[in-house]
PDB file of C-alpha atoms in Angstrom:
ATOM      1  CA  MET A   1     -13.601  23.638  10.555  1.00  0.00           C
ATOM      2  CA  THR A   2     -11.505  21.433  12.830  1.00  0.00           C
ATOM      3  CA  GLY A   3      -8.133  22.868  11.858  1.00  0.00           C
ATOM      4  CA  ILE A   4      -6.743  19.366  11.347  1.00  0.00           C
ATOM      5  CA  ARG A   5      -4.553  19.342   8.246  1.00  0.00           C
ATOM      6  CA  LEU A   6      -3.396  15.720   8.152  1.00  0.00           C
ATOM      7  CA  SER A   7      -5.112  12.490   9.175  1.00  0.00           C
ATOM      8  CA  ILE A   8      -2.747   9.524   9.497  1.00  0.00           C
ATOM      9  CA  ILE A   9      -4.528   6.180   9.203  1.00  0.00           C
ATOM     10  CA  ILE A  10      -2.754   2.933  10.081  1.00  0.00           C
ATOM     11  CA  VAL A  11      -4.324  -0.503   9.707  1.00  0.00           C
ATOM     12  CA  ASN A  12      -2.811  -3.036  12.091  1.00  0.00           C
ATOM     13  CA  TYR A  13      -2.969  -6.813  12.200  1.00  0.00           C
ATOM     14  CA  ASN A  14      -0.638  -8.525  14.679  1.00  0.00           C
ATOM     15  CA  THR A  15       2.286  -6.122  14.192  1.00  0.00           C
ATOM     16  CA  ASP A  16       2.603  -4.703  17.707  1.00  0.00           C
ATOM     17  CA  THR A  17       6.368  -4.050  17.641  1.00  0.00           C
ATOM     18  CA  LEU A  18       6.359  -2.576  14.139  1.00  0.00           C
ATOM     19  CA  LEU A  19       3.346  -0.421  14.960  1.00  0.00           C
ATOM     20  CA  LYS A  20       4.935   0.934  18.134  1.00  0.00           C
ATOM     21  CA  ASP A  21       8.068   1.934  16.203  1.00  0.00           C
ATOM     22  CA  CYS A  22       5.934   3.550  13.513  1.00  0.00           C
ATOM     23  CA  LEU A  23       3.906   5.598  15.992  1.00  0.00           C
ATOM     24  CA  ASN A  24       7.025   6.637  17.908  1.00  0.00           C
ATOM     25  CA  SER A  25       8.549   7.915  14.659  1.00  0.00           C
ATOM     26  CA  ILE A  26       5.451  10.038  13.974  1.00  0.00           C
ATOM     27  CA  PHE A  27       5.566  11.617  17.420  1.00  0.00           C
ATOM     28  CA  GLN A  28       9.329  12.083  17.133  1.00  0.00           C
ATOM     29  CA  TYR A  29       8.936  13.982  13.845  1.00  0.00           C
ATOM     30  CA  PRO A  30       5.399  15.420  13.914  1.00  0.00           C
ATOM     31  CA  PRO A  31       4.164  18.035  11.433  1.00  0.00           C
ATOM     32  CA  LYS A  32       3.990  21.656  12.545  1.00  0.00           C
ATOM     33  CA  LYS A  33       0.311  21.782  11.601  1.00  0.00           C
ATOM     34  CA  GLN A  34      -2.462  20.032  13.523  1.00  0.00           C
ATOM     35  CA  PHE A  35      -2.806  16.315  12.818  1.00  0.00           C
ATOM     36  CA  GLU A  36      -4.562  13.197  14.066  1.00  0.00           C
ATOM     37  CA  ILE A  37      -3.715   9.496  14.135  1.00  0.00           C
ATOM     38  CA  ILE A  38      -6.360   6.821  13.667  1.00  0.00           C
ATOM     39  CA  VAL A  39      -5.326   3.194  14.167  1.00  0.00           C
ATOM     40  CA  ILE A  40      -7.691   0.491  12.943  1.00  0.00           C
ATOM     41  CA  ASP A  41      -6.900  -2.827  14.595  1.00  0.00           C
ATOM     42  CA  ASN A  42      -8.155  -5.760  12.536  1.00  0.00           C
ATOM     43  CA  GLY A  43      -8.769  -8.246  15.336  1.00  0.00           C
ATOM     44  CA  SER A  44      -5.133  -8.693  16.360  1.00  0.00           C
ATOM     45  CA  THR A  45      -4.346 -11.587  18.695  1.00  0.00           C
ATOM     46  CA  ASP A  46      -0.945 -10.261  19.793  1.00  0.00           C
ATOM     47  CA  ASP A  47      -0.390  -7.421  22.289  1.00  0.00           C
ATOM     48  CA  SER A  48      -1.199  -4.621  19.834  1.00  0.00           C
ATOM     49  CA  VAL A  49      -4.338  -3.327  21.567  1.00  0.00           C
ATOM     50  CA  ILE A  50      -2.800  -3.567  25.050  1.00  0.00           C
ATOM     51  CA  MET A  51       0.257  -1.640  23.834  1.00  0.00           C
ATOM     52  CA  LEU A  52      -1.856   1.039  22.137  1.00  0.00           C
ATOM     53  CA  GLU A  53      -4.114   1.600  25.135  1.00  0.00           C
ATOM     54  CA  LYS A  54      -1.126   1.735  27.502  1.00  0.00           C
ATOM     55  CA  ASP A  55       1.344   3.843  25.508  1.00  0.00           C
ATOM     56  CA  PHE A  56      -0.682   5.885  22.995  1.00  0.00           C
ATOM     57  CA  SER A  57      -3.737   7.411  24.643  1.00  0.00           C
ATOM     58  CA  ASN A  58      -3.436  10.385  22.270  1.00  0.00           C
ATOM     59  CA  ILE A  59      -4.533   8.411  19.193  1.00  0.00           C
ATOM     60  CA  GLN A  60      -7.960   7.263  18.081  1.00  0.00           C
ATOM     61  CA  LEU A  61      -8.181   3.466  18.255  1.00  0.00           C
ATOM     62  CA  ILE A  62     -10.842   1.446  16.464  1.00  0.00           C
ATOM     63  CA  LYS A  63     -10.991  -2.231  17.443  1.00  0.00           C
ATOM     64  CA  ASN A  64     -12.496  -4.608  14.900  1.00  0.00           C
ATOM     65  CA  ASN A  65     -13.534  -8.076  16.054  1.00  0.00           C
ATOM     66  CA  SER A  66     -11.983  -9.739  13.008  1.00  0.00           C
ATOM     67  CA  ASN A  67      -9.657  -9.069  10.086  1.00  0.00           C
ATOM     68  CA  LEU A  68     -11.803  -7.014   7.716  1.00  0.00           C
ATOM     69  CA  GLY A  69      -9.048  -6.558   5.156  1.00  0.00           C
ATOM     70  CA  PHE A  70      -6.943  -3.552   4.218  1.00  0.00           C
ATOM     71  CA  ALA A  71      -9.481  -1.620   2.136  1.00  0.00           C
ATOM     72  CA  LYS A  72     -12.456  -1.979   4.475  1.00  0.00           C
ATOM     73  CA  ALA A  73     -10.405  -1.128   7.559  1.00  0.00           C
ATOM     74  CA  ASN A  74      -8.899   1.940   5.894  1.00  0.00           C
ATOM     75  CA  ASN A  75     -12.368   3.076   4.856  1.00  0.00           C
ATOM     76  CA  ILE A  76     -13.444   3.036   8.505  1.00  0.00           C
ATOM     77  CA  GLY A  77     -10.571   5.396   9.275  1.00  0.00           C
ATOM     78  CA  ILE A  78     -11.227   7.582   6.227  1.00  0.00           C
ATOM     79  CA  LYS A  79     -14.859   8.089   7.277  1.00  0.00           C
ATOM     80  CA  LEU A  80     -13.704   9.184  10.744  1.00  0.00           C
ATOM     81  CA  SER A  81     -10.875  11.415   9.495  1.00  0.00           C
ATOM     82  CA  GLN A  82     -11.145  15.193   9.745  1.00  0.00           C
ATOM     83  CA  GLY A  83      -7.971  16.306   7.962  1.00  0.00           C
ATOM     84  CA  ASP A  84      -7.626  18.039   4.606  1.00  0.00           C
ATOM     85  CA  TYR A  85      -5.246  15.241   3.606  1.00  0.00           C
ATOM     86  CA  VAL A  86      -5.286  11.555   4.486  1.00  0.00           C
ATOM     87  CA  LEU A  87      -2.064   9.573   4.826  1.00  0.00           C
ATOM     88  CA  LEU A  88      -2.603   5.826   4.530  1.00  0.00           C
ATOM     89  CA  LEU A  89       0.445   4.403   6.267  1.00  0.00           C
ATOM     90  CA  ASN A  90       1.588   0.814   6.758  1.00  0.00           C
ATOM     91  CA  SER A  91       2.570  -0.255  10.259  1.00  0.00           C
ATOM     92  CA  ASP A  92       5.986  -1.361   8.931  1.00  0.00           C
ATOM     93  CA  THR A  93       7.033   2.189   8.050  1.00  0.00           C
ATOM     94  CA  LEU A  94       9.020   4.887   9.847  1.00  0.00           C
ATOM     95  CA  ILE A  95       8.557   8.619   9.413  1.00  0.00           C
ATOM     96  CA  LEU A  96      11.703  10.683   8.803  1.00  0.00           C
ATOM     97  CA  PRO A  97      12.447  14.307   9.822  1.00  0.00           C
ATOM     98  CA  GLU A  98      10.362  16.888   7.910  1.00  0.00           C
ATOM     99  CA  SER A  99       8.498  14.245   5.871  1.00  0.00           C
ATOM    100  CA  LEU A 100       5.072  15.146   7.268  1.00  0.00           C
ATOM    101  CA  ASN A 101       5.709  18.888   6.906  1.00  0.00           C
ATOM    102  CA  LYS A 102       6.766  18.351   3.300  1.00  0.00           C
ATOM    103  CA  ILE A 103       3.588  16.381   2.594  1.00  0.00           C
ATOM    104  CA  ILE A 104       1.325  19.180   3.833  1.00  0.00           C
ATOM    105  CA  ASN A 105       3.334  21.927   2.116  1.00  0.00           C
ATOM    106  CA  TYR A 106       3.417  20.070  -1.202  1.00  0.00           C
ATOM    107  CA  MET A 107      -0.303  19.334  -1.241  1.00  0.00           C
ATOM    108  CA  ASP A 108      -1.079  22.941  -0.266  1.00  0.00           C
ATOM    109  CA  SER A 109       0.883  24.267  -3.245  1.00  0.00           C
ATOM    110  CA  HIS A 110      -0.143  21.672  -5.879  1.00  0.00           C
ATOM    111  CA  LEU A 111      -3.921  21.781  -6.047  1.00  0.00           C
ATOM    112  CA  SER A 112      -4.216  19.453  -9.058  1.00  0.00           C
ATOM    113  CA  VAL A 113      -2.496  16.627  -7.172  1.00  0.00           C
ATOM    114  CA  GLY A 114      -5.038  14.238  -5.718  1.00  0.00           C
ATOM    115  CA  ILE A 115      -2.654  11.473  -4.675  1.00  0.00           C
ATOM    116  CA  LEU A 116       0.980  11.799  -3.601  1.00  0.00           C
ATOM    117  CA  GLY A 117       3.588   9.146  -2.940  1.00  0.00           C
ATOM    118  CA  PRO A 118       6.964   9.505  -1.170  1.00  0.00           C
ATOM    119  CA  ARG A 119      10.171   7.662  -1.947  1.00  0.00           C
ATOM    120  CA  LEU A 120      10.262   4.419   0.029  1.00  0.00           C
ATOM    121  CA  THR A 121      13.688   3.502   1.372  1.00  0.00           C
ATOM    122  CA  GLY A 122      15.204   0.796   3.544  1.00  0.00           C
ATOM    123  CA  LEU A 123      16.530   1.324   7.058  1.00  0.00           C
ATOM    124  CA  ASN A 124      19.945   2.339   5.720  1.00  0.00           C
ATOM    125  CA  GLY A 125      18.488   4.745   3.173  1.00  0.00           C
ATOM    126  CA  GLU A 126      19.009   2.360   0.250  1.00  0.00           C
ATOM    127  CA  THR A 127      16.364   2.035  -2.455  1.00  0.00           C
ATOM    128  CA  LEU A 128      15.509  -1.641  -2.897  1.00  0.00           C
ATOM    129  CA  GLN A 129      11.854  -1.186  -3.794  1.00  0.00           C
ATOM    130  CA  MET A 130       9.714   0.700  -6.272  1.00  0.00           C
ATOM    131  CA  SER A 131       7.605   3.505  -4.809  1.00  0.00           C
ATOM    132  CA  TRP A 132       5.405   3.917  -7.880  1.00  0.00           C
ATOM    133  CA  CYS A 133       4.348   2.314 -11.145  1.00  0.00           C
ATOM    134  CA  GLY A 134       4.469   4.173 -14.445  1.00  0.00           C
ATOM    135  CA  ALA A 135       2.570   1.667 -16.586  1.00  0.00           C
ATOM    136  CA  PRO A 136      -0.905   0.108 -16.392  1.00  0.00           C
ATOM    137  CA  ILE A 137      -1.329  -3.207 -14.583  1.00  0.00           C
ATOM    138  CA  SER A 138      -0.785  -5.846 -17.294  1.00  0.00           C
ATOM    139  CA  LEU A 139       0.875  -9.195 -18.025  1.00  0.00           C
ATOM    140  CA  SER A 140       3.966  -7.441 -19.357  1.00  0.00           C
ATOM    141  CA  GLY A 141       3.969  -5.412 -16.158  1.00  0.00           C
ATOM    142  CA  GLU A 142       4.051  -8.655 -14.185  1.00  0.00           C
ATOM    143  CA  ILE A 143       7.388  -9.484 -15.805  1.00  0.00           C
ATOM    144  CA  VAL A 144       8.739  -6.012 -15.045  1.00  0.00           C
ATOM    145  CA  ILE A 145       7.628  -6.353 -11.423  1.00  0.00           C
ATOM    146  CA  LYS A 146       9.558  -9.627 -11.183  1.00  0.00           C
ATOM    147  CA  LEU A 147      12.685  -8.059 -12.675  1.00  0.00           C
ATOM    148  CA  PHE A 148      12.532  -5.152 -10.252  1.00  0.00           C
ATOM    149  CA  SER A 149      11.445  -7.064  -7.173  1.00  0.00           C
ATOM    150  CA  PRO A 150      13.535  -6.537  -4.009  1.00  0.00           C
ATOM    151  CA  LYS A 151      14.953 -10.041  -4.509  1.00  0.00           C
ATOM    152  CA  TYR A 152      16.602  -9.067  -7.801  1.00  0.00           C
ATOM    153  CA  ILE A 153      17.328  -5.467  -6.884  1.00  0.00           C
ATOM    154  CA  SER A 154      19.366  -6.558  -3.870  1.00  0.00           C
ATOM    155  CA  LYS A 155      21.195  -9.170  -5.946  1.00  0.00           C
ATOM    156  CA  TYR A 156      22.150  -7.206  -9.068  1.00  0.00           C
ATOM    157  CA  ARG A 157      24.007  -3.893  -9.019  1.00  0.00           C
ATOM    158  CA  PHE A 158      22.557  -2.822 -12.388  1.00  0.00           C
ATOM    159  CA  ALA A 159      18.993  -3.326 -11.113  1.00  0.00           C
ATOM    160  CA  ARG A 160      19.804  -1.216  -8.040  1.00  0.00           C
ATOM    161  CA  PHE A 161      21.190   1.524 -10.285  1.00  0.00           C
ATOM    162  CA  ILE A 162      18.083   1.538 -12.495  1.00  0.00           C
ATOM    163  CA  VAL A 163      15.650   1.608  -9.574  1.00  0.00           C
ATOM    164  CA  ASP A 164      17.608   4.393  -7.899  1.00  0.00           C
ATOM    165  CA  TYR A 165      17.977   6.408 -11.121  1.00  0.00           C
ATOM    166  CA  ILE A 166      14.311   6.387 -12.158  1.00  0.00           C
ATOM    167  CA  GLN A 167      13.261   7.469  -8.672  1.00  0.00           C
ATOM    168  CA  ARG A 168      15.414  10.587  -8.516  1.00  0.00           C
ATOM    169  CA  ARG A 169      12.914  13.053  -9.992  1.00  0.00           C
ATOM    170  CA  GLU A 170       9.329  14.041  -9.376  1.00  0.00           C
ATOM    171  CA  ARG A 171       6.884  12.669 -11.934  1.00  0.00           C
ATOM    172  CA  LYS A 172       3.262  11.862 -12.671  1.00  0.00           C
ATOM    173  CA  VAL A 173       2.690   8.113 -12.370  1.00  0.00           C
ATOM    174  CA  MET A 174      -0.001   5.481 -12.855  1.00  0.00           C
ATOM    175  CA  HIS A 175      -0.193   4.536  -9.199  1.00  0.00           C
ATOM    176  CA  ILE A 176       1.559   4.867  -5.851  1.00  0.00           C
ATOM    177  CA  ALA A 177       2.728   2.069  -3.551  1.00  0.00           C
ATOM    178  CA  GLY A 178       0.191   1.586  -0.784  1.00  0.00           C
ATOM    179  CA  ALA A 179       2.745   1.524   2.055  1.00  0.00           C
ATOM    180  CA  SER A 180       2.538   5.324   2.207  1.00  0.00           C
ATOM    181  CA  MET A 181      -0.072   7.106   0.114  1.00  0.00           C
ATOM    182  CA  ILE A 182      -1.325  10.654   0.652  1.00  0.00           C
ATOM    183  CA  ILE A 183      -4.817  11.473  -0.613  1.00  0.00           C
ATOM    184  CA  ARG A 184      -6.539  14.840  -0.840  1.00  0.00           C
ATOM    185  CA  LYS A 185      -9.879  14.597   1.000  1.00  0.00           C
ATOM    186  CA  LYS A 186     -11.737  16.002  -2.012  1.00  0.00           C
ATOM    187  CA  VAL A 187     -10.742  12.933  -4.041  1.00  0.00           C
ATOM    188  CA  PHE A 188     -12.956  10.719  -1.876  1.00  0.00           C
ATOM    189  CA  LYS A 189     -15.908  12.994  -2.622  1.00  0.00           C
ATOM    190  CA  ASP A 190     -15.184  12.627  -6.343  1.00  0.00           C
ATOM    191  CA  ILE A 191     -14.609   8.876  -6.643  1.00  0.00           C
ATOM    192  CA  GLY A 192     -15.682   7.294  -3.359  1.00  0.00           C
ATOM    193  CA  LEU A 193     -13.685   5.184  -0.919  1.00  0.00           C
ATOM    194  CA  LEU A 194     -11.364   2.225  -1.472  1.00  0.00           C
ATOM    195  CA  ASP A 195     -13.045  -0.730  -3.178  1.00  0.00           C
ATOM    196  CA  GLU A 196     -13.727  -3.222  -0.380  1.00  0.00           C
ATOM    197  CA  ASN A 197     -13.794  -6.137  -2.821  1.00  0.00           C
ATOM    198  CA  PHE A 198      -9.995  -5.975  -2.500  1.00  0.00           C
ATOM    199  CA  PHE A 199      -9.167  -7.687   0.805  1.00  0.00           C
ATOM    200  CA  LEU A 200      -5.434  -7.176   0.392  1.00  0.00           C
ATOM    201  CA  PHE A 201      -3.352  -5.905  -2.582  1.00  0.00           C
ATOM    202  CA  PHE A 202      -4.366  -3.913  -5.685  1.00  0.00           C
ATOM    203  CA  GLU A 203      -6.422  -1.374  -3.696  1.00  0.00           C
ATOM    204  CA  GLU A 204      -3.997   1.424  -4.534  1.00  0.00           C
ATOM    205  CA  PRO A 205      -3.724   0.876  -8.326  1.00  0.00           C
ATOM    206  CA  ASP A 206      -7.522   0.659  -8.482  1.00  0.00           C
ATOM    207  CA  PHE A 207      -7.948   3.857  -6.455  1.00  0.00           C
ATOM    208  CA  CYS A 208      -5.307   5.738  -8.461  1.00  0.00           C
ATOM    209  CA  TRP A 209      -6.857   4.505 -11.724  1.00  0.00           C
ATOM    210  CA  ARG A 210     -10.240   5.918 -10.675  1.00  0.00           C
ATOM    211  CA  ALA A 211      -8.695   9.208  -9.526  1.00  0.00           C
ATOM    212  CA  ARG A 212      -6.882   9.740 -12.812  1.00  0.00           C
ATOM    213  CA  LYS A 213     -10.148   9.148 -14.685  1.00  0.00           C
ATOM    214  CA  LYS A 214     -11.520  12.133 -12.747  1.00  0.00           C
ATOM    215  CA  CYS A 215      -8.501  14.215 -13.870  1.00  0.00           C
ATOM    216  CA  TRP A 216      -6.621  14.163 -10.579  1.00  0.00           C
ATOM    217  CA  ASP A 217      -2.829  14.008 -10.842  1.00  0.00           C
ATOM    218  CA  VAL A 218      -1.068  11.075  -9.174  1.00  0.00           C
ATOM    219  CA  VAL A 219       2.472  12.178  -8.328  1.00  0.00           C
ATOM    220  CA  PHE A 220       5.645  10.604  -6.963  1.00  0.00           C
ATOM    221  CA  ASN A 221       7.902  13.013  -5.033  1.00  0.00           C
ATOM    222  CA  PRO A 222      11.388  11.676  -4.134  1.00  0.00           C
ATOM    223  CA  ASP A 223      12.083  14.674  -1.892  1.00  0.00           C
ATOM    224  CA  ILE A 224       9.667  13.176   0.631  1.00  0.00           C
ATOM    225  CA  LYS A 225      11.080   9.966   2.104  1.00  0.00           C
ATOM    226  CA  VAL A 226       9.562   7.240   4.274  1.00  0.00           C
ATOM    227  CA  ILE A 227      11.328   4.109   5.518  1.00  0.00           C
ATOM    228  CA  HIS A 228       9.480   0.925   4.586  1.00  0.00           C
ATOM    229  CA  LYS A 229      10.484  -2.423   6.071  1.00  0.00           C
ATOM    230  CA  LEU A 230       9.180  -4.166   2.968  1.00  0.00           C
ATOM    231  CA  GLY A 231       6.931  -7.165   3.614  1.00  0.00           C
ATOM    232  CA  SER A 232       7.217  -7.049   7.402  1.00  0.00           C
ATOM    233  CA  SER A 233       3.518  -6.332   7.958  1.00  0.00           C
ATOM    234  CA  THR A 234       2.371  -9.284   5.801  1.00  0.00           C
ATOM    235  CA  LYS A 235       4.869 -11.944   6.970  1.00  0.00           C
ATOM    236  CA  LYS A 236       2.496 -13.391   9.559  1.00  0.00           C
ATOM    237  CA  LEU A 237      -0.137 -14.060   6.894  1.00  0.00           C
ATOM    238  CA  GLY A 238       2.050 -16.842   5.481  1.00  0.00           C
ATOM    239  CA  SER A 239       0.980 -18.588   2.284  1.00  0.00           C
ATOM    240  CA  SER A 240      -2.428 -16.879   2.365  1.00  0.00           C
ATOM    241  CA  VAL A 241      -0.649 -13.803   0.980  1.00  0.00           C
ATOM    242  CA  MET A 242      -0.389 -15.580  -2.380  1.00  0.00           C
ATOM    243  CA  ILE A 243      -4.126 -16.319  -2.366  1.00  0.00           C
ATOM    244  CA  HIS A 244      -5.039 -12.736  -1.480  1.00  0.00           C
ATOM    245  CA  TYR A 245      -2.674 -11.351  -4.115  1.00  0.00           C
ATOM    246  CA  ARG A 246      -4.003 -13.472  -6.987  1.00  0.00           C
ATOM    247  CA  LYS A 247      -7.637 -13.076  -5.938  1.00  0.00           C
ATOM    248  CA  SER A 248      -7.246  -9.297  -5.981  1.00  0.00           C
ATOM    249  CA  GLN A 249      -5.343  -9.413  -9.270  1.00  0.00           C
ATOM    250  CA  LEU A 250      -8.133 -11.404 -10.932  1.00  0.00           C
ATOM    251  CA  TYR A 251     -10.739  -8.976  -9.607  1.00  0.00           C
ATOM    252  CA  PHE A 252      -8.701  -5.982 -10.815  1.00  0.00           C
ATOM    253  CA  TYR A 253      -8.562  -7.439 -14.336  1.00  0.00           C
ATOM    254  CA  LYS A 254     -12.300  -8.123 -14.252  1.00  0.00           C
ATOM    255  CA  LYS A 255     -12.946  -4.523 -13.228  1.00  0.00           C
ATOM    256  CA  HIS A 256     -10.546  -2.708 -15.551  1.00  0.00           C
ATOM    257  CA  HIS A 257      -9.575  -4.994 -18.457  1.00  0.00           C
ATOM    258  CA  SER A 258     -11.233  -6.663 -21.432  1.00  0.00           C
ATOM    259  CA  LYS A 259     -12.430 -10.280 -21.530  1.00  0.00           C
ATOM    260  CA  TYR A 260      -9.465 -11.090 -23.764  1.00  0.00           C
ATOM    261  CA  GLN A 261      -6.983  -9.714 -21.215  1.00  0.00           C
ATOM    262  CA  GLN A 262      -8.760 -11.552 -18.403  1.00  0.00           C
ATOM    263  CA  ASN A 263      -8.513 -14.842 -20.294  1.00  0.00           C
ATOM    264  CA  CYS A 264      -4.822 -14.224 -21.047  1.00  0.00           C
ATOM    265  CA  LEU A 265      -4.173 -13.712 -17.343  1.00  0.00           C
ATOM    266  CA  ARG A 266      -6.057 -16.888 -16.414  1.00  0.00           C
ATOM    267  CA  LEU A 267      -4.136 -18.937 -18.987  1.00  0.00           C
ATOM    268  CA  TYR A 268      -0.809 -17.510 -17.812  1.00  0.00           C
ATOM    269  CA  LEU A 269      -1.605 -18.231 -14.162  1.00  0.00           C
ATOM    270  CA  LEU A 270      -2.826 -21.770 -14.832  1.00  0.00           C
ATOM    271  CA  ILE A 271       0.347 -22.629 -16.749  1.00  0.00           C
ATOM    272  CA  LYS A 272       2.493 -21.009 -14.067  1.00  0.00           C
ATOM    273  CA  PHE A 273       0.828 -22.717 -11.092  1.00  0.00           C
ATOM    274  CA  HIS A 274       0.749 -26.154 -12.728  1.00  0.00           C
ATOM    275  CA  ALA A 275       4.479 -25.829 -13.488  1.00  0.00           C
ATOM    276  CA  LEU A 276       5.289 -24.658  -9.955  1.00  0.00           C
ATOM    277  CA  LYS A 277       3.243 -27.520  -8.526  1.00  0.00           C
ATOM    278  CA  ILE A 278       5.456 -29.989 -10.411  1.00  0.00           C
ATOM    279  CA  LEU A 279       8.683 -28.215  -9.450  1.00  0.00           C
ATOM    280  CA  HIS A 280       7.761 -27.688  -5.789  1.00  0.00           C
ATOM    281  CA  GLN A 281       5.720 -30.709  -4.772  1.00  0.00           C
ATOM    282  CA  LYS A 282       5.979 -29.925  -1.063  1.00  0.00           C
ATOM    283  CA  ASN A 283       3.878 -26.804  -1.763  1.00  0.00           C
ATOM    284  CA  ALA A 284       1.368 -28.681  -3.933  1.00  0.00           C
ATOM    285  CA  GLU A 285      -1.592 -27.812  -1.704  1.00  0.00           C
ATOM    286  CA  ILE A 286      -1.152 -24.044  -2.034  1.00  0.00           C
ATOM    287  CA  TYR A 287      -0.791 -24.357  -5.816  1.00  0.00           C
ATOM    288  CA  ASN A 288      -3.940 -26.494  -5.922  1.00  0.00           C
ATOM    289  CA  GLN A 289      -5.760 -23.692  -4.105  1.00  0.00           C
ATOM    290  CA  LEU A 290      -4.424 -21.138  -6.578  1.00  0.00           C
ATOM    291  CA  ILE A 291      -5.416 -23.273  -9.571  1.00  0.00           C
ATOM    292  CA  LYS A 292      -8.923 -23.647  -8.123  1.00  0.00           C
ATOM    293  CA  LEU A 293      -9.105 -19.885  -7.543  1.00  0.00           C
ATOM    294  CA  VAL A 294      -8.218 -19.137 -11.176  1.00  0.00           C
ATOM    295  CA  LYS A 295     -10.677 -21.696 -12.553  1.00  0.00           C
ATOM    296  CA  GLU A 296     -13.523 -20.333 -10.437  1.00  0.00           C
ATOM    297  CA  SER A 297     -12.831 -16.664 -11.179  1.00  0.00           C
TER     298      SER A 297
END
């Protein structure tokens, strides 16, 4: 027994400033119980590694030669982790007072909970993002995601009210947002690690789906809060984010949905990308790539 209760795993790719702020917040508000931090650097070309080696000698740093993707990099950290609970944390997050203590205490007292998600807030404490999903990944869900995207939430007062209201109470959910996801170590023994076929996006709904099939509860707890600077860690990926997102979405449907549902998704995406190509001709190349991706899936 190591005595480590919580393993915090952060995957980094060219987010040196965000990562430094994230790590400082952890050490500013550490849990009372023993913990460890494992940072997996995915071949960053900025000053991330220099900063980590200079300022954070008390963490475990793994340096990959290239960008292995979110799932594969996290799995490296999970295999090295020694804690009873694993916190997968984005580099664009900030830990708040008592959050880490609350995570450990909650998981200790709720043994049926395999995966726990906190309430994700903005820097000013506002809720402009969903921290969980209560319905299966589907085409109808795609519309809901659009309606409750940060773009619309920030624009419409009613959307802000709805998002705030439905995130006021603890509840069992379909999946947790991957920016901050706590996993009981026993869950990995039951269902395995993250699926490395997901390079970026859809890892968490897939993992939660598999956990629920093994009768683990997936729970959202609004009493635990984490600041998430939404999208900051993926900004430098540029238009490739769209490719990664749709590639992972197509794989998720292939893994979890029927042939009929897969074909419906392909048809929807082809119509959508052809229309966007006409409307936004300056971005024609990226839409051509997306159309090719759908056709070859």
